[in-house]
Amino acid sequence: MGGLETGLIAFAALLGLLAMGVPVAFALGVVAAAGMYLTIGANFLFTTFQTTPYTLTSDYTFVVVPMFVLMGGIAGRAGIISDLYTAAHYMLDRIKGSLLMATIIAQAGFAAASGSTVVASSVFTRMALPEMLRFGYNGGIAGGCIAAAGTLAGLIPPSIAMVLYAMLTTQPVGELLIAGIIPGVLTAAAYMVGVRVMLIFRPEWAPPSKMTITWGMRGRAMAKVWSVLLLMTLVMGGIYGGYYPPSAAGAVGAAGALVIALSMRRIGGRDIWESLLEAARISAMIFAIVIAGLIFSRFLLISGFIGEVRALVIASELGVTGFLLVTIAIFLVLGMFIDSVSLLVIAVPFLYPIAQALQIDPIWFAVIIIKLIEIAAITPPVGLNLYAVLAAANGVLRPAELFRGITPFIVIEFVVLGLLIAFPALVTWLPTTM
Amino acid sequence: QDYPALSLRLAHPLPQTWPAAEWDGWWAEEVARRSGGKIQIEVFWAGQIGSLTEIKSLVSNGAVDLGVFAQAVHAEELPLTSVSAGLLNRVSASPAVADTLAGALYATDPIRDELAAQNLHVLKWTVPSTYTLQCNRPINSTADLAGLRVRAVGGAYVPIWMESLGMVPTRVQATEIREGLTRGTLDCNFGPIEWATFAGFETAAPYWSDINTGSFTTFQLYIAKSAWDGFPQNVRDLMTDVAKEAMAKDQAALDAVAAKAVDAYKAAGGQIVNLSDMDALVAKSPDMISIWEERMTGAGMADKIAPLVGPMREAQKSFQN
Amino acid sequence: MLIERVASAVAAIALAVVMLVGVTDIVAGEVLGVFLAFKVDMSGTLTAAAIFLAWPLVQSRNEHINVDLFSGIFPRWSRILREIIAKLAGLVFFALIARGTWKVALDSLAIRETSAATLGYPIWPAKLACAIGASLVLLVITLQIGRLILQMRHDRNGHS
Ligand code: NA
Ligand code: NA
């Protein structure tokens, strides 16, 4: 059997197990294990499972993952995020759809303090969804907005997705993180414009709020936003200004969030403990998938699948545009079924060498890929952010409702993706100023 | 010649374009060519099927047939073998001497036994140009070295040498070196000039110090000994001969490769900074061989290192600054 | 279970240490010009230990990410069966990891492995912790499967 057939069978088995509800990490791991055993033998299988898990988890580059999660967890528990949301809400109150706008702005701000799109989606669901439902907003649009704006955490540094990408391709982490800032801000702006346009046609989705908000309330709310600005400076400024390498930014950010929270007397020993436990648990979930995905990608390589596909791509003379279109198509289709972290881990080791062969700018390609996996996180049926929203909504939001509500945001995402492809400088300019 | 049909896999930690890595590729292709296509070797570049630290286990366990890794990284499991890479300064001046030294050490019984115990047989080794400092500030005198954060490379002995001169050996991920040099979280990279320009450090570290710590073998091509012992003699001869040729071609090309790197470095604005008190540096530099002897004796391995000291002292004599 | 709580408590403490070491290194470096030589090794090994030791809790809470969207297309009676298959897949996955990590840990323990680059920093305790963490996951999954089988029997008896 050729590599192509082997790989296709493996993908079919993988999708079958996923459909049965087998966790992504287990499905990837078991299919890769069976595939290695059948194509290369037990030795390769056992040795890979011997060396990979410890090597990967003890890699210093990856230490930022639990630290970024910890930082977001502390910031969330200390109420730093709800301060931000309240401030955005009060400031934007006179604008149509103010709560949607506030959600987008506050998520963009929180994205600068959190590296995880899932954390962002679930935190904002608990905070912003009840508010929006209380004011009679369309639940699907409200949930969709939260899930979509949650993707900002993956673009605006700190970003776990960027760190994973850098690790998979040995790209400089700092430049990648900085390269995400402009596309992140652009995405947030596009959401706001998009929401505004949407509400021209369907004003009933966001009825005006009947709250009276005074300038005094606005002033007091804005005065509390310093904490997020400080955290943002600590992480982005530290990396951009060269005070510490990106790998250390996680620890500094987490400790910074802790010091801020303690100084505001908003956090107790119990919250700190819960944040640490949560960081351990979420990192354990992420690493299980990354380990399994890396092992799966090694199986695809050594079975000859990737070599044969690469040869096909090169022989078909797709060119850069063709390759990009194929890449987008792959992510769209796979992204419907596989969550973003797994997708990144599965697809990048296989697409990156082809991109290199085609001499595509690696930083730009990285941001396009991150954008694509963020889109995958909000495309039904399988989208990590959608699940985070549904889980945190505690039953007040039905899946079908959310899947409808997310659709306009997916359209906006594609507009932004088009802009990034048409104007690569949006991505590549900022890192060059470092 | 009648060769058996073999299909082998080679795990490589570096990209194919990395300086001198091409000779590993050449070796694989040449073995295939000279065996009339009977021996096929598929190379998996850039750590695709195992990262730098994983490849030793892959070869040792026979999970892949062949693998390139840096033995210096495995100082704990290969205490004897690793020093032929990890001991630097005043050991081997030129790549040619380092090349010969590595060959002489691999031929000693203690190292051969140590490798055999790990199911390893060394086929070829790569020796780059000498290790030097590329810094983001000029190193004019020995005193300038104090407090300098220098990237520490694999091996237990490099940090000792650095600390003896007041440098701060700093562990930095490969992907963060250039950023570190630019932003000042790292002062110097430490490595061959052709690696520095390959990684694009010339603008981040434009001051190239003439402190020369000598050369040593960095990456080695290993084969699982169990597989090796099972090959017919003609296969072993073919692989050994082609490896020798590959190493000779690599060494023959090295001067030009390094010169090209120096040109690229200078073209990007890099400059060579001469140390004003080289004598002081030489006087201050510890005798790494003695330090190593002391530590190994302390660990009860005096007998085992006895055959290694001679070739090392011999190589040391060639050192000139 | 107490045991996965203890394991995850150790994981939480390990992460707290990683944070402290990381920030101390930066502050001491910027202010005093002194850097912690063991920072890289310590952060890496403790993070590995934290991840492995958090896995038992993640498993016992069934938190590994899965795609439960297609459950509607399967007949109702297949739920427990599918859960058992998912657990068996996890058992295989973690058995392979545990097997490999015990080998890594025992090799490391045998030579009391320390870091090659950072003199004297001990590596073996973290590797041992990883092996223990992976083994605890196996224990958790086995108990989960046992419970599912009991439940399946109970359901069958109840319905027939
Ligand atoms: Na972020
Ligand atoms: Na999706």
mmCIF file of N, CA, C and O and ligand atoms in Angstrom, chain A residues 332 334-339 375-384 386, ligand 2:
data_model
loop_
_atom_site.group_PDB
_atom_site.id
_atom_site.type_symbol
_atom_site.label_atom_id
_atom_site.label_comp_id
_atom_site.label_asym_id
_atom_site.label_seq_id
_atom_site.Cartn_x
_atom_site.Cartn_y
_atom_site.Cartn_z
ATOM 1 N N LEU A 332 -10.782 24.883 5.870
ATOM 2 C CA LEU A 332 -12.234 25.024 5.975
ATOM 3 C C LEU A 332 -12.886 23.676 6.209
ATOM 4 O O LEU A 332 -13.725 23.528 7.094
ATOM 5 N N LEU A 334 -11.377 20.593 7.057
ATOM 6 C CA LEU A 334 -10.934 19.938 8.287
ATOM 7 C C LEU A 334 -11.414 20.728 9.509
ATOM 8 O O LEU A 334 -11.753 20.154 10.535
ATOM 9 N N GLY A 335 -11.429 22.072 9.352
ATOM 10 C CA GLY A 335 -11.797 22.931 10.465
ATOM 11 C C GLY A 335 -13.234 22.744 10.902
ATOM 12 O O GLY A 335 -13.609 23.147 11.997
ATOM 13 N N MET A 336 -14.050 22.141 10.050
ATOM 14 C CA MET A 336 -15.417 21.875 10.465
ATOM 15 C C MET A 336 -15.442 20.742 11.473
ATOM 16 O O MET A 336 -16.363 20.633 12.275
ATOM 17 N N PHE A 337 -14.441 19.872 11.414
ATOM 18 C CA PHE A 337 -14.495 18.666 12.243
ATOM 19 C C PHE A 337 -13.427 18.615 13.327
ATOM 20 O O PHE A 337 -13.565 17.914 14.302
ATOM 21 N N ILE A 338 -12.328 19.329 13.114
ATOM 22 C CA ILE A 338 -11.212 19.216 14.050
ATOM 23 C C ILE A 338 -11.017 20.570 14.722
ATOM 24 O O ILE A 338 -11.101 21.601 14.065
ATOM 25 N N ASP A 339 -10.764 20.571 16.009
ATOM 26 C CA ASP A 339 -10.629 21.845 16.710
ATOM 27 C C ASP A 339 -9.307 22.509 16.349
ATOM 28 O O ASP A 339 -8.429 21.902 15.737
ATOM 29 N N ILE A 375 -10.624 30.853 12.354
ATOM 30 C CA ILE A 375 -11.896 30.680 11.650
ATOM 31 C C ILE A 375 -12.450 29.286 11.946
ATOM 32 O O ILE A 375 -13.636 29.113 12.220
ATOM 33 N N ALA A 376 -11.542 28.302 11.945
ATOM 34 C CA ALA A 376 -11.980 26.936 12.236
ATOM 35 C C ALA A 376 -12.602 26.848 13.628
ATOM 36 O O ALA A 376 -13.488 26.036 13.875
ATOM 37 N N ALA A 377 -12.133 27.698 14.539
ATOM 38 C CA ALA A 377 -12.655 27.656 15.909
ATOM 39 C C ALA A 377 -14.085 28.151 15.990
ATOM 40 O O ALA A 377 -14.762 27.926 16.979
ATOM 41 N N ILE A 378 -14.551 28.849 14.918
ATOM 42 C CA ILE A 378 -15.935 29.349 14.974
ATOM 43 C C ILE A 378 -16.815 28.770 13.877
ATOM 44 O O ILE A 378 -17.954 29.186 13.721
ATOM 45 N N THR A 379 -16.279 27.826 13.067
ATOM 46 C CA THR A 379 -17.151 27.216 12.065
ATOM 47 C C THR A 379 -17.793 25.963 12.639
ATOM 48 O O THR A 379 -17.105 25.102 13.171
ATOM 49 N N PRO A 380 -19.117 25.858 12.536
ATOM 50 C CA PRO A 380 -19.789 24.644 12.966
ATOM 51 C C PRO A 380 -19.479 23.501 11.988
ATOM 52 O O PRO A 380 -19.078 23.806 10.854
ATOM 53 N N PRO A 381 -19.658 22.269 12.337
ATOM 54 C CA PRO A 381 -20.153 21.851 13.646
ATOM 55 C C PRO A 381 -19.073 21.829 14.759
ATOM 56 O O PRO A 381 -19.430 21.942 15.917
ATOM 57 N N VAL A 382 -17.804 21.650 14.402
ATOM 58 C CA VAL A 382 -16.812 21.551 15.461
ATOM 59 C C VAL A 382 -16.015 22.846 15.554
ATOM 60 O O VAL A 382 -15.187 23.130 14.704
ATOM 61 N N GLY A 383 -16.280 23.633 16.556
ATOM 62 C CA GLY A 383 -15.508 24.843 16.775
ATOM 63 C C GLY A 383 -15.309 25.006 18.264
ATOM 64 O O GLY A 383 -16.263 25.009 19.036
ATOM 65 N N LEU A 384 -14.053 25.117 18.648
ATOM 66 C CA LEU A 384 -13.724 25.162 20.069
ATOM 67 C C LEU A 384 -14.440 26.319 20.770
ATOM 68 O O LEU A 384 -14.986 26.162 21.848
ATOM 69 N N LEU A 386 -17.153 27.857 19.831
ATOM 70 C CA LEU A 386 -18.600 27.631 19.882
ATOM 71 C C LEU A 386 -18.948 26.769 21.083
ATOM 72 O O LEU A 386 -19.912 27.028 21.805
HETATM 73 NA NA NA D 2 -14.724 24.552 12.990
#
